[in-house]
Amino acid sequence: MDRIVPGLIVAVVLAGLLTVMWFAWRSRVRRDSALVVPEVPEDYVPIRSVDVLYVATTESGRPLERLAIQGLGFRARAVLAIAPSGLVLTIPGERPSFIAASTLTSVDATNVAIDRVVESDGLVRIGWSISGAPCDSYVRVVDADQRSVIADLERLLVPRPPAPTESESLS
Protein backbone atom coordinates (compact mmCIF):
# COMPACT_ATOMS: atom_id res chain seq x y z
CA MET A 1 0.00 0.00 0.00
CA ASP A 2 2.91 2.40 0.73
CA ARG A 3 4.01 2.26 -2.94
CA ILE A 4 0.60 2.58 -4.54
CA VAL A 5 -0.15 6.15 -3.42
CA PRO A 6 3.23 7.64 -4.53
CA GLY A 7 3.00 5.64 -7.77
CA LEU A 8 -0.48 7.04 -8.45
CA ILE A 9 0.71 10.59 -7.69
CA VAL A 10 3.61 10.24 -10.13
CA ALA A 11 1.29 8.76 -12.79
CA VAL A 12 -1.23 11.61 -12.38
CA VAL A 13 1.53 14.26 -12.55
CA LEU A 14 3.02 12.67 -15.69
CA ALA A 15 -0.40 12.38 -17.32
CA GLY A 16 -1.04 16.05 -16.49
CA LEU A 17 2.30 17.13 -17.99
CA LEU A 18 1.67 15.13 -21.16
CA THR A 19 -1.81 16.66 -21.46
CA VAL A 20 -0.44 20.19 -21.06
CA MET A 21 2.27 19.47 -23.67
CA TRP A 22 -0.34 18.10 -26.10
CA PHE A 23 -2.58 21.18 -25.69
CA ALA A 24 0.42 23.51 -26.09
CA TRP A 25 1.46 21.81 -29.34
CA ARG A 26 -2.13 21.90 -30.67
CA SER A 27 -2.26 25.62 -29.86
CA ARG A 28 1.03 26.16 -31.71
CA VAL A 29 -0.26 24.22 -34.73
CA ARG A 30 -3.39 26.39 -34.82
CA ARG A 31 -1.27 29.55 -34.46
CA ASP A 32 0.95 28.57 -37.39
CA SER A 33 -1.77 27.06 -39.61
CA ALA A 34 -1.66 30.06 -42.00
CA LEU A 35 2.01 29.35 -42.77
CA VAL A 36 1.96 27.00 -45.76
CA VAL A 37 5.04 25.82 -47.63
CA PRO A 38 4.41 25.66 -51.39
CA GLU A 39 4.53 22.37 -53.27
CA VAL A 40 7.56 21.47 -55.35
CA PRO A 41 7.15 22.71 -58.95
CA GLU A 42 6.86 19.99 -61.59
CA ASP A 43 9.83 21.37 -63.53
CA TYR A 44 12.13 21.32 -60.48
CA VAL A 45 15.49 19.72 -61.34
CA PRO A 46 18.09 19.78 -58.55
CA ILE A 47 21.72 20.47 -59.39
CA ARG A 48 22.96 19.26 -56.01
CA SER A 49 21.63 17.16 -53.13
CA VAL A 50 23.08 16.97 -49.63
CA ASP A 51 22.20 14.71 -46.70
CA VAL A 52 21.38 16.88 -43.69
CA LEU A 53 19.90 16.69 -40.24
CA TYR A 54 16.92 19.04 -40.19
CA VAL A 55 16.85 20.81 -36.82
CA ALA A 56 13.96 23.30 -36.84
CA THR A 57 12.23 26.25 -38.43
CA THR A 58 11.85 29.25 -36.14
CA GLU A 59 10.65 32.82 -36.23
CA SER A 60 13.38 35.02 -37.70
CA GLY A 61 15.67 36.34 -34.99
CA ARG A 62 14.08 34.05 -32.36
CA PRO A 63 16.03 30.78 -32.56
CA LEU A 64 14.18 29.32 -29.57
CA GLU A 65 10.63 29.80 -30.97
CA ARG A 66 9.81 26.73 -33.10
CA LEU A 67 7.17 27.07 -35.81
CA ALA A 68 4.73 24.18 -36.26
CA ILE A 69 4.63 24.21 -40.06
CA GLN A 70 3.30 21.12 -41.79
CA GLY A 71 6.28 19.12 -43.01
CA LEU A 72 8.77 21.16 -40.96
CA GLY A 73 7.57 20.62 -37.41
CA PHE A 74 9.94 17.93 -36.18
CA ARG A 75 13.67 17.25 -36.25
CA ALA A 76 14.75 14.44 -38.59
CA ARG A 77 17.24 13.23 -41.18
CA ALA A 78 16.55 14.88 -44.52
CA VAL A 79 17.83 15.58 -48.01
CA LEU A 80 18.41 19.18 -49.09
CA ALA A 81 18.18 19.56 -52.87
CA ILE A 82 19.34 22.80 -54.50
CA ALA A 83 18.28 24.18 -57.89
CA PRO A 84 18.31 27.69 -59.41
CA SER A 85 14.59 28.06 -58.65
CA GLY A 86 15.04 27.26 -54.95
CA LEU A 87 15.63 24.42 -52.58
CA VAL A 88 13.65 21.40 -51.46
CA LEU A 89 13.88 19.86 -48.02
CA THR A 90 12.69 16.25 -48.10
CA ILE A 91 12.03 14.66 -44.73
CA PRO A 92 10.97 10.98 -44.79
CA GLY A 93 7.26 10.61 -44.09
CA GLU A 94 6.53 14.29 -44.85
CA ARG A 95 5.56 16.17 -47.99
CA PRO A 96 8.68 17.79 -49.55
CA SER A 97 9.00 21.47 -48.63
CA PHE A 98 9.89 23.93 -51.41
CA ILE A 99 11.62 27.18 -50.54
CA ALA A 100 11.65 29.43 -53.60
CA ALA A 101 14.83 31.38 -54.29
CA SER A 102 12.77 34.58 -54.34
CA THR A 103 11.82 34.06 -50.68
CA LEU A 104 15.41 33.52 -49.45
CA THR A 105 16.75 36.42 -47.41
CA SER A 106 20.03 35.09 -45.98
CA VAL A 107 22.24 32.05 -45.58
CA ASP A 108 24.95 31.69 -42.97
CA ALA A 109 26.53 29.38 -40.43
CA THR A 110 25.66 29.34 -36.75
CA ASN A 111 26.03 27.04 -33.78
CA VAL A 112 22.72 27.15 -31.87
CA ALA A 113 19.01 26.60 -32.56
CA ILE A 114 16.31 25.52 -30.11
CA ASP A 115 17.75 22.48 -28.32
CA ARG A 116 20.78 21.97 -30.55
CA VAL A 117 24.19 23.44 -29.77
CA VAL A 118 27.09 22.34 -31.95
CA GLU A 119 30.64 23.41 -32.73
CA SER A 120 31.24 26.82 -34.24
CA ASP A 121 29.53 27.13 -37.63
CA GLY A 122 28.12 23.59 -37.36
CA LEU A 123 24.59 24.55 -38.43
CA VAL A 124 23.41 26.20 -41.64
CA ARG A 125 20.79 28.90 -41.06
CA ILE A 126 18.55 29.54 -44.06
CA GLY A 127 16.61 32.80 -43.75
CA TRP A 128 13.43 32.94 -45.82
CA SER A 129 9.83 34.08 -45.66
CA ILE A 130 6.75 31.89 -45.61
CA SER A 131 3.41 33.53 -46.36
CA GLY A 132 5.13 36.87 -45.73
CA ALA A 133 6.41 35.88 -42.27
CA PRO A 134 10.21 35.91 -41.89
CA CYS A 135 11.65 32.67 -40.55
CA ASP A 136 14.88 30.72 -40.24
CA SER A 137 15.39 27.03 -40.96
CA TYR A 138 18.35 25.22 -39.46
CA VAL A 139 20.07 22.16 -40.93
CA ARG A 140 23.27 20.34 -40.08
CA VAL A 141 25.25 18.91 -42.99
CA VAL A 142 26.00 15.23 -42.30
CA ASP A 143 29.20 14.93 -44.35
CA ALA A 144 31.83 17.53 -43.44
CA ASP A 145 33.06 17.48 -47.06
CA GLN A 146 29.66 18.88 -48.11
CA ARG A 147 29.93 22.08 -46.03
CA SER A 148 30.32 24.11 -49.25
CA VAL A 149 26.53 23.94 -49.42
CA ILE A 150 26.46 27.47 -47.94
CA ALA A 151 28.16 28.85 -51.05
CA ASP A 152 25.63 27.05 -53.27
CA LEU A 153 22.74 28.46 -51.23
CA GLU A 154 24.21 31.99 -51.30
CA ARG A 155 24.15 31.85 -55.11
CA LEU A 156 20.35 31.52 -54.88
CA LEU A 157 19.94 34.79 -53.00
CA VAL A 158 18.22 37.33 -55.20
CA PRO A 159 20.01 40.68 -55.02
CA ARG A 160 17.63 43.17 -53.48
CA PRO A 161 17.98 46.93 -53.83
CA PRO A 162 19.24 48.62 -50.66
CA ALA A 163 16.56 50.04 -48.39
CA PRO A 164 16.10 53.77 -48.87
CA THR A 165 17.79 55.92 -46.26
CA GLU A 166 15.75 58.32 -44.17
CA SER A 167 16.84 61.32 -46.25
CA GLU A 168 15.85 59.53 -49.49
CA SER A 169 12.44 58.57 -48.17
CA LEU A 170 11.68 62.17 -47.13
CA SER A 171 12.32 63.58 -50.59
PDB file of C-alpha atoms in Angstrom:
ATOM      1  CA  MET A   1       0.000   0.000   0.000  1.00  0.00           C
ATOM      2  CA  ASP A   2       2.913   2.405   0.727  1.00  0.00           C
ATOM      3  CA  ARG A   3       4.007   2.261  -2.943  1.00  0.00           C
ATOM      4  CA  ILE A   4       0.605   2.577  -4.541  1.00  0.00           C
ATOM      5  CA  VAL A   5      -0.148   6.151  -3.424  1.00  0.00           C
ATOM      6  CA  PRO A   6       3.226   7.640  -4.525  1.00  0.00           C
ATOM      7  CA  GLY A   7       2.999   5.640  -7.772  1.00  0.00           C
ATOM      8  CA  LEU A   8      -0.475   7.038  -8.451  1.00  0.00           C
ATOM      9  CA  ILE A   9       0.707  10.588  -7.686  1.00  0.00           C
ATOM     10  CA  VAL A  10       3.609  10.243 -10.126  1.00  0.00           C
ATOM     11  CA  ALA A  11       1.292   8.762 -12.791  1.00  0.00           C
ATOM     12  CA  VAL A  12      -1.227  11.607 -12.384  1.00  0.00           C
ATOM     13  CA  VAL A  13       1.530  14.260 -12.546  1.00  0.00           C
ATOM     14  CA  LEU A  14       3.022  12.671 -15.688  1.00  0.00           C
ATOM     15  CA  ALA A  15      -0.403  12.381 -17.320  1.00  0.00           C
ATOM     16  CA  GLY A  16      -1.039  16.048 -16.489  1.00  0.00           C
ATOM     17  CA  LEU A  17       2.298  17.127 -17.992  1.00  0.00           C
ATOM     18  CA  LEU A  18       1.667  15.133 -21.164  1.00  0.00           C
ATOM     19  CA  THR A  19      -1.812  16.658 -21.461  1.00  0.00           C
ATOM     20  CA  VAL A  20      -0.445  20.195 -21.060  1.00  0.00           C
ATOM     21  CA  MET A  21       2.266  19.467 -23.666  1.00  0.00           C
ATOM     22  CA  TRP A  22      -0.341  18.099 -26.101  1.00  0.00           C
ATOM     23  CA  PHE A  23      -2.581  21.177 -25.690  1.00  0.00           C
ATOM     24  CA  ALA A  24       0.421  23.508 -26.091  1.00  0.00           C
ATOM     25  CA  TRP A  25       1.465  21.808 -29.337  1.00  0.00           C
ATOM     26  CA  ARG A  26      -2.133  21.904 -30.670  1.00  0.00           C
ATOM     27  CA  SER A  27      -2.257  25.617 -29.859  1.00  0.00           C
ATOM     28  CA  ARG A  28       1.029  26.165 -31.707  1.00  0.00           C
ATOM     29  CA  VAL A  29      -0.258  24.215 -34.730  1.00  0.00           C
ATOM     30  CA  ARG A  30      -3.394  26.391 -34.820  1.00  0.00           C
ATOM     31  CA  ARG A  31      -1.271  29.550 -34.457  1.00  0.00           C
ATOM     32  CA  ASP A  32       0.948  28.568 -37.393  1.00  0.00           C
ATOM     33  CA  SER A  33      -1.767  27.062 -39.613  1.00  0.00           C
ATOM     34  CA  ALA A  34      -1.660  30.056 -41.997  1.00  0.00           C
ATOM     35  CA  LEU A  35       2.010  29.351 -42.769  1.00  0.00           C
ATOM     36  CA  VAL A  36       1.961  27.004 -45.756  1.00  0.00           C
ATOM     37  CA  VAL A  37       5.040  25.820 -47.627  1.00  0.00           C
ATOM     38  CA  PRO A  38       4.410  25.657 -51.392  1.00  0.00           C
ATOM     39  CA  GLU A  39       4.534  22.368 -53.271  1.00  0.00           C
ATOM     40  CA  VAL A  40       7.562  21.472 -55.350  1.00  0.00           C
ATOM     41  CA  PRO A  41       7.150  22.714 -58.950  1.00  0.00           C
ATOM     42  CA  GLU A  42       6.856  19.992 -61.588  1.00  0.00           C
ATOM     43  CA  ASP A  43       9.828  21.373 -63.532  1.00  0.00           C
ATOM     44  CA  TYR A  44      12.126  21.323 -60.480  1.00  0.00           C
ATOM     45  CA  VAL A  45      15.491  19.724 -61.337  1.00  0.00           C
ATOM     46  CA  PRO A  46      18.091  19.780 -58.550  1.00  0.00           C
ATOM     47  CA  ILE A  47      21.720  20.474 -59.392  1.00  0.00           C
ATOM     48  CA  ARG A  48      22.959  19.258 -56.007  1.00  0.00           C
ATOM     49  CA  SER A  49      21.628  17.160 -53.127  1.00  0.00           C
ATOM     50  CA  VAL A  50      23.084  16.972 -49.634  1.00  0.00           C
ATOM     51  CA  ASP A  51      22.200  14.713 -46.697  1.00  0.00           C
ATOM     52  CA  VAL A  52      21.377  16.878 -43.695  1.00  0.00           C
ATOM     53  CA  LEU A  53      19.903  16.693 -40.242  1.00  0.00           C
ATOM     54  CA  TYR A  54      16.918  19.035 -40.190  1.00  0.00           C
ATOM     55  CA  VAL A  55      16.845  20.806 -36.823  1.00  0.00           C
ATOM     56  CA  ALA A  56      13.961  23.297 -36.844  1.00  0.00           C
ATOM     57  CA  THR A  57      12.227  26.255 -38.431  1.00  0.00           C
ATOM     58  CA  THR A  58      11.849  29.249 -36.136  1.00  0.00           C
ATOM     59  CA  GLU A  59      10.653  32.821 -36.231  1.00  0.00           C
ATOM     60  CA  SER A  60      13.381  35.016 -37.699  1.00  0.00           C
ATOM     61  CA  GLY A  61      15.670  36.335 -34.985  1.00  0.00           C
ATOM     62  CA  ARG A  62      14.078  34.053 -32.361  1.00  0.00           C
ATOM     63  CA  PRO A  63      16.030  30.781 -32.563  1.00  0.00           C
ATOM     64  CA  LEU A  64      14.176  29.324 -29.573  1.00  0.00           C
ATOM     65  CA  GLU A  65      10.635  29.801 -30.968  1.00  0.00           C
ATOM     66  CA  ARG A  66       9.810  26.733 -33.102  1.00  0.00           C
ATOM     67  CA  LEU A  67       7.172  27.069 -35.806  1.00  0.00           C
ATOM     68  CA  ALA A  68       4.733  24.176 -36.260  1.00  0.00           C
ATOM     69  CA  ILE A  69       4.634  24.212 -40.055  1.00  0.00           C
ATOM     70  CA  GLN A  70       3.295  21.122 -41.791  1.00  0.00           C
ATOM     71  CA  GLY A  71       6.279  19.123 -43.010  1.00  0.00           C
ATOM     72  CA  LEU A  72       8.774  21.156 -40.960  1.00  0.00           C
ATOM     73  CA  GLY A  73       7.571  20.621 -37.406  1.00  0.00           C
ATOM     74  CA  PHE A  74       9.943  17.933 -36.182  1.00  0.00           C
ATOM     75  CA  ARG A  75      13.672  17.249 -36.250  1.00  0.00           C
ATOM     76  CA  ALA A  76      14.751  14.442 -38.592  1.00  0.00           C
ATOM     77  CA  ARG A  77      17.239  13.232 -41.184  1.00  0.00           C
ATOM     78  CA  ALA A  78      16.550  14.876 -44.522  1.00  0.00           C
ATOM     79  CA  VAL A  79      17.827  15.582 -48.014  1.00  0.00           C
ATOM     80  CA  LEU A  80      18.415  19.175 -49.094  1.00  0.00           C
ATOM     81  CA  ALA A  81      18.178  19.565 -52.874  1.00  0.00           C
ATOM     82  CA  ILE A  82      19.343  22.799 -54.497  1.00  0.00           C
ATOM     83  CA  ALA A  83      18.277  24.185 -57.894  1.00  0.00           C
ATOM     84  CA  PRO A  84      18.314  27.693 -59.413  1.00  0.00           C
ATOM     85  CA  SER A  85      14.594  28.062 -58.650  1.00  0.00           C
ATOM     86  CA  GLY A  86      15.038  27.263 -54.946  1.00  0.00           C
ATOM     87  CA  LEU A  87      15.628  24.416 -52.581  1.00  0.00           C
ATOM     88  CA  VAL A  88      13.651  21.397 -51.457  1.00  0.00           C
ATOM     89  CA  LEU A  89      13.883  19.859 -48.017  1.00  0.00           C
ATOM     90  CA  THR A  90      12.693  16.253 -48.100  1.00  0.00           C
ATOM     91  CA  ILE A  91      12.026  14.655 -44.726  1.00  0.00           C
ATOM     92  CA  PRO A  92      10.968  10.982 -44.792  1.00  0.00           C
ATOM     93  CA  GLY A  93       7.261  10.614 -44.093  1.00  0.00           C
ATOM     94  CA  GLU A  94       6.532  14.290 -44.847  1.00  0.00           C
ATOM     95  CA  ARG A  95       5.563  16.169 -47.991  1.00  0.00           C
ATOM     96  CA  PRO A  96       8.680  17.787 -49.551  1.00  0.00           C
ATOM     97  CA  SER A  97       8.995  21.470 -48.630  1.00  0.00           C
ATOM     98  CA  PHE A  98       9.887  23.928 -51.412  1.00  0.00           C
ATOM     99  CA  ILE A  99      11.620  27.183 -50.537  1.00  0.00           C
ATOM    100  CA  ALA A 100      11.648  29.435 -53.596  1.00  0.00           C
ATOM    101  CA  ALA A 101      14.834  31.376 -54.291  1.00  0.00           C
ATOM    102  CA  SER A 102      12.770  34.576 -54.341  1.00  0.00           C
ATOM    103  CA  THR A 103      11.822  34.056 -50.676  1.00  0.00           C
ATOM    104  CA  LEU A 104      15.405  33.521 -49.453  1.00  0.00           C
ATOM    105  CA  THR A 105      16.750  36.418 -47.411  1.00  0.00           C
ATOM    106  CA  SER A 106      20.032  35.091 -45.985  1.00  0.00           C
ATOM    107  CA  VAL A 107      22.236  32.051 -45.582  1.00  0.00           C
ATOM    108  CA  ASP A 108      24.947  31.690 -42.971  1.00  0.00           C
ATOM    109  CA  ALA A 109      26.526  29.378 -40.431  1.00  0.00           C
ATOM    110  CA  THR A 110      25.657  29.342 -36.749  1.00  0.00           C
ATOM    111  CA  ASN A 111      26.031  27.038 -33.784  1.00  0.00           C
ATOM    112  CA  VAL A 112      22.724  27.152 -31.871  1.00  0.00           C
ATOM    113  CA  ALA A 113      19.014  26.596 -32.562  1.00  0.00           C
ATOM    114  CA  ILE A 114      16.311  25.522 -30.107  1.00  0.00           C
ATOM    115  CA  ASP A 115      17.749  22.479 -28.324  1.00  0.00           C
ATOM    116  CA  ARG A 116      20.783  21.968 -30.552  1.00  0.00           C
ATOM    117  CA  VAL A 117      24.187  23.445 -29.766  1.00  0.00           C
ATOM    118  CA  VAL A 118      27.093  22.343 -31.954  1.00  0.00           C
ATOM    119  CA  GLU A 119      30.639  23.406 -32.727  1.00  0.00           C
ATOM    120  CA  SER A 120      31.239  26.816 -34.236  1.00  0.00           C
ATOM    121  CA  ASP A 121      29.531  27.131 -37.633  1.00  0.00           C
ATOM    122  CA  GLY A 122      28.120  23.589 -37.357  1.00  0.00           C
ATOM    123  CA  LEU A 123      24.593  24.555 -38.435  1.00  0.00           C
ATOM    124  CA  VAL A 124      23.413  26.199 -41.635  1.00  0.00           C
ATOM    125  CA  ARG A 125      20.787  28.896 -41.060  1.00  0.00           C
ATOM    126  CA  ILE A 126      18.547  29.542 -44.059  1.00  0.00           C
ATOM    127  CA  GLY A 127      16.614  32.796 -43.746  1.00  0.00           C
ATOM    128  CA  TRP A 128      13.428  32.936 -45.823  1.00  0.00           C
ATOM    129  CA  SER A 129       9.831  34.077 -45.661  1.00  0.00           C
ATOM    130  CA  ILE A 130       6.753  31.892 -45.612  1.00  0.00           C
ATOM    131  CA  SER A 131       3.410  33.529 -46.360  1.00  0.00           C
ATOM    132  CA  GLY A 132       5.126  36.869 -45.730  1.00  0.00           C
ATOM    133  CA  ALA A 133       6.412  35.877 -42.272  1.00  0.00           C
ATOM    134  CA  PRO A 134      10.209  35.915 -41.894  1.00  0.00           C
ATOM    135  CA  CYS A 135      11.649  32.671 -40.546  1.00  0.00           C
ATOM    136  CA  ASP A 136      14.885  30.721 -40.241  1.00  0.00           C
ATOM    137  CA  SER A 137      15.387  27.026 -40.957  1.00  0.00           C
ATOM    138  CA  TYR A 138      18.352  25.217 -39.464  1.00  0.00           C
ATOM    139  CA  VAL A 139      20.073  22.163 -40.925  1.00  0.00           C
ATOM    140  CA  ARG A 140      23.272  20.336 -40.079  1.00  0.00           C
ATOM    141  CA  VAL A 141      25.248  18.909 -42.991  1.00  0.00           C
ATOM    142  CA  VAL A 142      26.001  15.232 -42.303  1.00  0.00           C
ATOM    143  CA  ASP A 143      29.202  14.927 -44.346  1.00  0.00           C
ATOM    144  CA  ALA A 144      31.832  17.530 -43.443  1.00  0.00           C
ATOM    145  CA  ASP A 145      33.059  17.480 -47.065  1.00  0.00           C
ATOM    146  CA  GLN A 146      29.664  18.876 -48.113  1.00  0.00           C
ATOM    147  CA  ARG A 147      29.934  22.078 -46.029  1.00  0.00           C
ATOM    148  CA  SER A 148      30.321  24.105 -49.252  1.00  0.00           C
ATOM    149  CA  VAL A 149      26.534  23.945 -49.424  1.00  0.00           C
ATOM    150  CA  ILE A 150      26.457  27.469 -47.942  1.00  0.00           C
ATOM    151  CA  ALA A 151      28.161  28.854 -51.047  1.00  0.00           C
ATOM    152  CA  ASP A 152      25.630  27.054 -53.266  1.00  0.00           C
ATOM    153  CA  LEU A 153      22.740  28.462 -51.232  1.00  0.00           C
ATOM    154  CA  GLU A 154      24.209  31.988 -51.299  1.00  0.00           C
ATOM    155  CA  ARG A 155      24.148  31.845 -55.111  1.00  0.00           C
ATOM    156  CA  LEU A 156      20.347  31.521 -54.880  1.00  0.00           C
ATOM    157  CA  LEU A 157      19.941  34.786 -52.996  1.00  0.00           C
ATOM    158  CA  VAL A 158      18.217  37.326 -55.203  1.00  0.00           C
ATOM    159  CA  PRO A 159      20.013  40.683 -55.021  1.00  0.00           C
ATOM    160  CA  ARG A 160      17.627  43.170 -53.481  1.00  0.00           C
ATOM    161  CA  PRO A 161      17.983  46.930 -53.832  1.00  0.00           C
ATOM    162  CA  PRO A 162      19.236  48.616 -50.658  1.00  0.00           C
ATOM    163  CA  ALA A 163      16.558  50.036 -48.389  1.00  0.00           C
ATOM    164  CA  PRO A 164      16.099  53.771 -48.867  1.00  0.00           C
ATOM    165  CA  THR A 165      17.786  55.916 -46.255  1.00  0.00           C
ATOM    166  CA  GLU A 166      15.745  58.325 -44.169  1.00  0.00           C
ATOM    167  CA  SER A 167      16.842  61.318 -46.251  1.00  0.00           C
ATOM    168  CA  GLU A 168      15.848  59.528 -49.487  1.00  0.00           C
ATOM    169  CA  SER A 169      12.435  58.569 -48.170  1.00  0.00           C
ATOM    170  CA  LEU A 170      11.677  62.168 -47.134  1.00  0.00           C
ATOM    171  CA  SER A 171      12.319  63.582 -50.591  1.00  0.00           C
TER     172      SER A 171
END
